[in-house]
Short mmCIF file of C-alpha atoms and ligand atoms in Angstrom, two decimals:
data_model
loop_
_atom_site.label_atom_id
_atom_site.label_comp_id
_atom_site.label_asym_id
_atom_site.label_seq_id
_atom_site.Cartn_x
_atom_site.Cartn_y
_atom_site.Cartn_z
CA MET T 57 -6.52 29.83 -8.20
CA PRO T 58 -3.01 28.38 -8.02
CA ILE T 59 -2.65 24.87 -9.37
CA THR T 60 -1.25 22.58 -6.72
CA LEU T 61 1.07 19.72 -7.52
CA SER T 62 -1.49 17.15 -6.43
CA SER T 63 -4.25 18.51 -8.67
CA GLN T 64 -1.79 18.64 -11.55
CA ALA T 65 -0.93 15.00 -10.95
CA ALA T 66 -4.62 14.08 -10.81
CA ASP T 67 -5.33 15.95 -14.06
CA THR T 68 -2.63 14.19 -16.03
CA ARG T 69 -2.99 10.75 -14.45
CA PRO T 70 -4.08 8.09 -16.94
CA VAL T 71 -7.60 6.72 -16.45
CA LEU T 72 -7.54 2.93 -16.52
CA PHE T 73 -9.97 0.06 -17.06
CA ASP T 74 -9.21 -3.24 -15.31
CA SER T 75 -10.78 -5.55 -17.87
CA HIS T 76 -10.40 -8.66 -15.71
CA CYS T 77 -10.62 -8.66 -11.92
CA HIS T 78 -12.45 -11.12 -9.68
CA LEU T 79 -13.69 -8.64 -7.11
CA ASP T 80 -16.42 -11.07 -6.06
CA LEU T 81 -14.02 -13.77 -4.82
CA PRO T 82 -13.46 -14.29 -1.07
CA GLU T 83 -9.89 -12.91 -1.27
CA LEU T 84 -11.21 -9.48 -2.31
CA LEU T 85 -14.93 -9.18 -1.50
CA PRO T 86 -14.67 -8.64 2.29
CA GLN T 87 -12.64 -5.45 1.68
CA LEU T 88 -14.27 -4.43 -1.57
CA GLU T 89 -14.74 -0.77 -0.58
CA LEU T 90 -11.06 -0.48 0.35
CA HIS T 91 -9.90 -2.12 -2.90
CA LEU T 92 -12.11 0.20 -4.94
CA ALA T 93 -10.86 3.27 -3.08
CA ASN T 94 -7.23 2.19 -3.55
CA ALA T 95 -7.81 1.53 -7.24
CA LYS T 96 -9.59 4.82 -7.85
CA ALA T 97 -6.82 6.69 -6.01
CA VAL T 98 -4.38 5.55 -8.72
CA GLY T 99 -6.72 6.16 -11.65
CA VAL T 100 -8.39 2.76 -12.11
CA GLU T 101 -11.94 3.88 -12.77
CA SER T 102 -13.68 0.92 -14.43
CA PHE T 103 -13.76 -2.79 -13.73
CA LEU T 104 -14.96 -5.89 -15.52
CA VAL T 105 -15.75 -8.72 -13.13
CA PRO T 106 -16.20 -12.12 -14.78
CA ALA T 107 -18.01 -14.96 -13.00
CA VAL T 108 -16.30 -18.30 -12.44
CA GLN T 109 -19.31 -20.49 -11.58
CA SER T 110 -23.10 -20.47 -11.52
CA SER T 111 -23.42 -19.60 -7.82
CA ALA T 112 -21.70 -16.28 -8.63
CA TRP T 113 -24.23 -15.11 -11.24
CA LEU T 114 -26.96 -13.59 -9.04
CA PRO T 115 -24.54 -12.02 -6.52
CA LEU T 116 -22.63 -10.48 -9.44
CA LEU T 117 -25.77 -8.93 -10.87
CA GLU T 118 -26.38 -7.43 -7.44
CA LEU T 119 -22.79 -6.10 -7.25
CA LYS T 120 -23.21 -4.59 -10.68
CA ARG T 121 -26.35 -2.76 -9.53
CA CYS T 122 -24.56 -1.42 -6.42
CA TYR T 123 -21.19 -0.49 -7.90
CA GLY T 124 -21.67 -0.15 -11.65
CA PHE T 125 -19.13 -2.82 -12.55
CA TYR T 126 -19.14 -4.31 -16.01
CA ILE T 127 -19.92 -8.00 -15.53
CA ALA T 128 -19.61 -11.22 -17.51
CA LEU T 129 -21.49 -14.38 -16.58
CA GLY T 130 -20.27 -17.87 -17.34
CA VAL T 131 -18.54 -21.01 -16.07
CA HIS T 132 -14.73 -21.06 -15.87
CA PRO T 133 -13.10 -24.31 -17.05
CA TRP T 134 -11.83 -25.04 -13.52
CA TRP T 135 -15.46 -25.31 -12.41
CA ALA T 136 -16.72 -27.33 -15.39
CA SER T 137 -18.96 -30.15 -14.08
CA GLN T 138 -22.25 -31.89 -14.87
CA THR T 139 -24.00 -29.57 -12.42
CA GLU T 140 -22.56 -26.48 -14.10
CA VAL T 141 -23.48 -27.78 -17.56
CA ALA T 142 -27.05 -28.24 -16.29
CA ALA T 143 -26.98 -24.67 -14.92
CA LEU T 144 -26.31 -23.28 -18.40
CA THR T 145 -30.06 -23.24 -19.08
CA GLU T 146 -30.32 -20.63 -16.33
CA LEU T 147 -27.36 -18.75 -17.83
CA GLU T 148 -29.26 -18.15 -21.05
CA ALA T 149 -31.95 -16.11 -19.29
CA LEU T 150 -29.53 -14.17 -17.08
CA ALA T 151 -26.92 -13.46 -19.75
CA ALA T 152 -29.62 -12.01 -22.00
CA LEU T 153 -30.05 -9.14 -19.52
CA PRO T 154 -28.69 -5.88 -20.91
CA GLU T 155 -26.47 -5.35 -17.85
CA VAL T 156 -24.47 -8.49 -18.70
CA CYS T 157 -21.88 -7.34 -21.20
CA ALA T 158 -20.17 -10.65 -22.02
CA ILE T 159 -20.11 -14.42 -21.48
CA GLY T 160 -17.18 -15.31 -19.27
CA GLU T 161 -15.00 -16.47 -17.93
CA ILE T 162 -15.04 -19.45 -20.27
CA GLY T 163 -12.39 -21.48 -22.04
CA LEU T 164 -10.13 -24.52 -21.86
CA ASP T 165 -7.38 -25.30 -19.37
CA PHE T 166 -5.20 -28.19 -20.45
CA ALA T 167 -2.90 -27.87 -17.45
CA LEU T 168 -5.69 -29.55 -15.49
CA ASP T 169 -6.21 -33.30 -15.22
CA GLU T 170 -6.93 -34.92 -18.58
CA GLN T 171 -10.10 -36.46 -17.18
CA SER T 172 -11.65 -33.00 -17.06
CA PHE T 173 -11.15 -32.25 -20.77
CA VAL T 174 -14.44 -33.71 -22.06
CA LEU T 175 -16.56 -31.70 -19.64
CA GLN T 176 -14.42 -28.60 -20.17
CA ARG T 177 -15.03 -28.80 -23.91
CA GLN T 178 -18.73 -29.39 -23.52
CA CYS T 179 -19.05 -26.47 -21.12
CA PHE T 180 -17.01 -24.17 -23.37
CA GLU T 181 -18.75 -25.10 -26.62
CA LEU T 182 -22.23 -24.63 -25.14
CA GLN T 183 -21.31 -21.21 -23.75
CA LEU T 184 -19.76 -20.11 -27.01
CA GLN T 185 -22.98 -21.07 -28.80
CA LEU T 186 -24.93 -19.09 -26.23
CA ALA T 187 -22.73 -16.02 -26.75
CA ALA T 188 -23.31 -16.24 -30.51
CA LYS T 189 -27.05 -16.54 -29.97
CA LEU T 190 -27.10 -13.54 -27.62
CA LYS T 191 -24.63 -11.64 -29.83
CA LYS T 192 -22.30 -10.97 -26.89
CA PRO T 193 -18.50 -11.16 -26.72
CA VAL T 194 -16.67 -13.71 -24.59
CA ILE T 195 -13.88 -13.57 -22.00
CA LEU T 196 -11.53 -16.45 -22.77
CA HIS T 197 -9.34 -18.35 -20.33
CA HIS T 198 -6.47 -20.36 -21.81
CA ARG T 199 -3.68 -22.55 -20.53
CA LYS T 200 -1.87 -24.79 -23.01
CA SER T 201 -5.03 -24.53 -25.09
CA GLN T 202 -4.72 -21.61 -27.53
CA ASN T 203 -4.80 -23.86 -30.61
CA GLU T 204 -7.84 -25.76 -29.40
CA LEU T 205 -9.65 -22.51 -28.54
CA LEU T 206 -8.98 -21.23 -32.07
CA GLN T 207 -10.22 -24.51 -33.52
CA VAL T 208 -13.53 -24.26 -31.68
CA LEU T 209 -13.90 -20.56 -32.59
CA LYS T 210 -13.41 -21.51 -36.23
CA GLN T 211 -15.69 -24.56 -36.09
CA GLN T 212 -18.49 -22.47 -34.64
CA GLN T 213 -17.67 -19.50 -36.89
CA PHE T 214 -17.85 -17.38 -33.77
CA ASN T 215 -17.69 -13.73 -34.72
CA GLN T 216 -18.71 -11.77 -31.62
CA GLY T 217 -15.11 -11.25 -30.50
CA GLY T 218 -14.10 -10.60 -26.92
CA ILE T 219 -10.91 -10.76 -24.87
CA LEU T 220 -8.22 -13.44 -24.76
CA HIS T 221 -7.55 -12.85 -21.10
CA ALA T 222 -4.04 -13.04 -19.60
CA PHE T 223 -2.36 -13.14 -22.96
CA SER T 224 0.96 -14.92 -23.10
CA GLY T 225 2.71 -16.20 -26.17
CA SER T 226 4.30 -15.15 -29.41
CA PHE T 227 3.27 -12.44 -31.86
CA ALA T 228 1.86 -15.11 -34.22
CA GLN T 229 -0.21 -16.65 -31.41
CA GLY T 230 -1.67 -13.29 -30.43
CA LYS T 231 -2.30 -12.27 -34.02
CA ALA T 232 -4.36 -15.41 -34.64
CA PHE T 233 -6.85 -14.18 -32.00
CA ILE T 234 -6.71 -10.55 -33.16
CA ASP T 235 -7.56 -11.75 -36.68
CA ARG T 236 -10.68 -13.39 -35.23
CA GLY T 237 -11.79 -10.09 -33.69
CA PHE T 238 -10.34 -10.51 -30.21
CA LYS T 239 -8.50 -8.09 -27.94
CA LEU T 240 -5.56 -9.40 -25.90
CA GLY T 241 -5.68 -8.89 -22.12
CA ILE T 242 -2.28 -7.60 -21.01
CA GLY T 243 -1.49 -8.22 -17.34
CA GLY T 244 1.25 -8.93 -14.84
CA THR T 245 2.91 -11.55 -17.04
CA ILE T 246 4.81 -8.82 -18.89
CA THR T 247 6.52 -7.72 -15.67
CA TYR T 248 8.52 -10.97 -15.53
CA ASP T 249 11.83 -11.12 -17.42
CA ARG T 250 11.30 -14.84 -18.03
CA ALA T 251 8.20 -14.02 -20.14
CA GLU T 252 10.56 -13.07 -22.93
CA LYS T 253 8.34 -14.19 -25.81
CA THR T 254 5.31 -12.32 -24.48
CA ARG T 255 7.32 -9.18 -23.70
CA LYS T 256 8.66 -9.19 -27.24
CA ALA T 257 5.22 -9.79 -28.75
CA VAL T 258 3.44 -6.95 -26.92
CA LYS T 259 5.82 -4.45 -28.52
CA GLN T 260 4.47 -5.38 -31.94
CA PHE T 261 0.68 -5.62 -31.60
CA PRO T 262 -1.43 -2.70 -32.77
CA LEU T 263 -2.59 -0.71 -29.73
CA ASP T 264 -6.22 -1.06 -30.73
CA ALA T 265 -5.94 -4.82 -30.12
CA LEU T 266 -4.92 -4.52 -26.45
CA VAL T 267 -6.69 -4.07 -23.12
CA LEU T 268 -5.26 -3.96 -19.58
CA GLU T 269 -6.06 -6.34 -16.73
CA THR T 270 -4.82 -7.52 -13.36
CA ASP T 271 -6.68 -10.86 -12.98
CA SER T 272 -6.89 -10.02 -9.27
CA PRO T 273 -6.60 -11.74 -6.86
CA SER T 274 -4.38 -13.98 -9.02
CA MET T 275 -1.25 -13.26 -11.07
CA PRO T 276 0.75 -11.00 -8.74
CA LEU T 277 3.24 -8.76 -10.52
CA ASN T 278 6.97 -9.35 -10.43
CA GLY T 279 8.19 -8.24 -7.01
CA PHE T 280 4.82 -8.93 -5.38
CA GLN T 281 4.84 -12.75 -5.53
CA GLY T 282 2.90 -14.40 -2.74
CA GLN T 283 0.67 -11.35 -2.25
CA ILE T 284 -2.97 -10.95 -3.19
CA ASN T 285 -3.16 -9.02 -6.43
CA THR T 286 -5.57 -6.07 -6.61
CA PRO T 287 -6.77 -3.63 -9.30
CA ALA T 288 -4.61 -0.90 -7.71
CA MET T 289 -1.61 -2.63 -9.34
CA LEU T 290 -2.86 -1.86 -12.84
CA PRO T 291 -0.75 1.33 -13.29
CA LEU T 292 2.37 -0.86 -12.93
CA VAL T 293 1.21 -3.04 -15.82
CA LEU T 294 0.67 0.12 -17.89
CA LYS T 295 4.12 1.39 -16.92
CA GLU T 296 5.77 -1.85 -18.04
CA LEU T 297 3.82 -1.90 -21.31
CA ALA T 298 4.76 1.73 -22.03
CA GLU T 299 8.43 1.02 -21.31
CA LEU T 300 8.46 -2.07 -23.52
CA ARG T 301 6.82 -0.21 -26.40
CA GLY T 302 8.68 3.06 -25.84
CA GLU T 303 5.39 4.96 -25.96
CA ASP T 304 3.67 7.57 -23.83
CA PRO T 305 1.76 5.83 -21.01
CA GLN T 306 -0.97 8.48 -21.15
CA HIS T 307 -1.58 7.73 -24.82
CA ILE T 308 -1.56 3.96 -24.29
CA ALA T 309 -3.96 4.31 -21.36
CA GLN T 310 -6.40 6.36 -23.39
CA VAL T 311 -6.42 4.00 -26.39
CA LEU T 312 -6.74 0.88 -24.22
CA TYR T 313 -9.51 2.41 -22.11
CA ASN T 314 -11.45 3.21 -25.27
CA ASN T 315 -10.82 -0.29 -26.66
CA THR T 316 -12.40 -1.81 -23.58
CA VAL T 317 -15.38 0.53 -23.48
CA GLN T 318 -16.05 0.09 -27.19
CA LEU T 319 -16.10 -3.67 -26.82
CA PHE T 320 -18.85 -3.50 -24.19
CA GLN T 321 -20.42 -0.06 -24.36
CA TYR T 322 -23.44 -0.77 -26.50
CA ARG T 323 -24.50 -3.43 -24.08
CA LEU T 324 -24.92 -1.10 -21.11
ZN1 ZN A 247 -10.02 -14.85 -14.37
#
């Protein structure tokens, strides 16, 4: 049977894992089927959807059962509150389920109002303790907080690893997390010329320390500002990463896909 151009393209197309996409948020959920079809059409085959607040936990478990997503349950620092801290008792039972592959999205965001810092820390530290207890990795959110995140990881001697999502920063900053067993989530940031430090750093990290992500619906790529980001954009992140590193995109895709699966696989 003659090989057509389209089947050739499909055979050689990299298979990708979007390690951070909020498919359960209102910007994406109403057209979930369409977003999944668009993503799969360009080779994005697997998705990790992290929760942002407690009301998302049960719906996410349901989505996981329907669509086979990888899911992480947790409270994002933007949602840190007394109510969410109280809900963490419920998180312990749910996150122990084998279908929950990580605790996330958790972390510290010091671009927010200073008044929120105490609750953010409390929420983060409790969830990190929970992840250690359940022996699950974490999905970390950071903004102006990488040093503080490292401090807490050290204080708690956290050794389950995970992903520092939406990595930006220098080689030394990234390496500090890699040395603590973390992968760096590489997303749309690297498509912006102004992200000079990050673009330089991603050329130097070992490939086995990287994973790909879109952070949909947030973080639109350069040239798509103002638009809702979707997992179908992930091949453009790969393309940029391959160009920066001067490496074969197919090879990068394969290594990064395996990195992501290995991080979570034994929990499925
Ligand atoms: Zn996120």
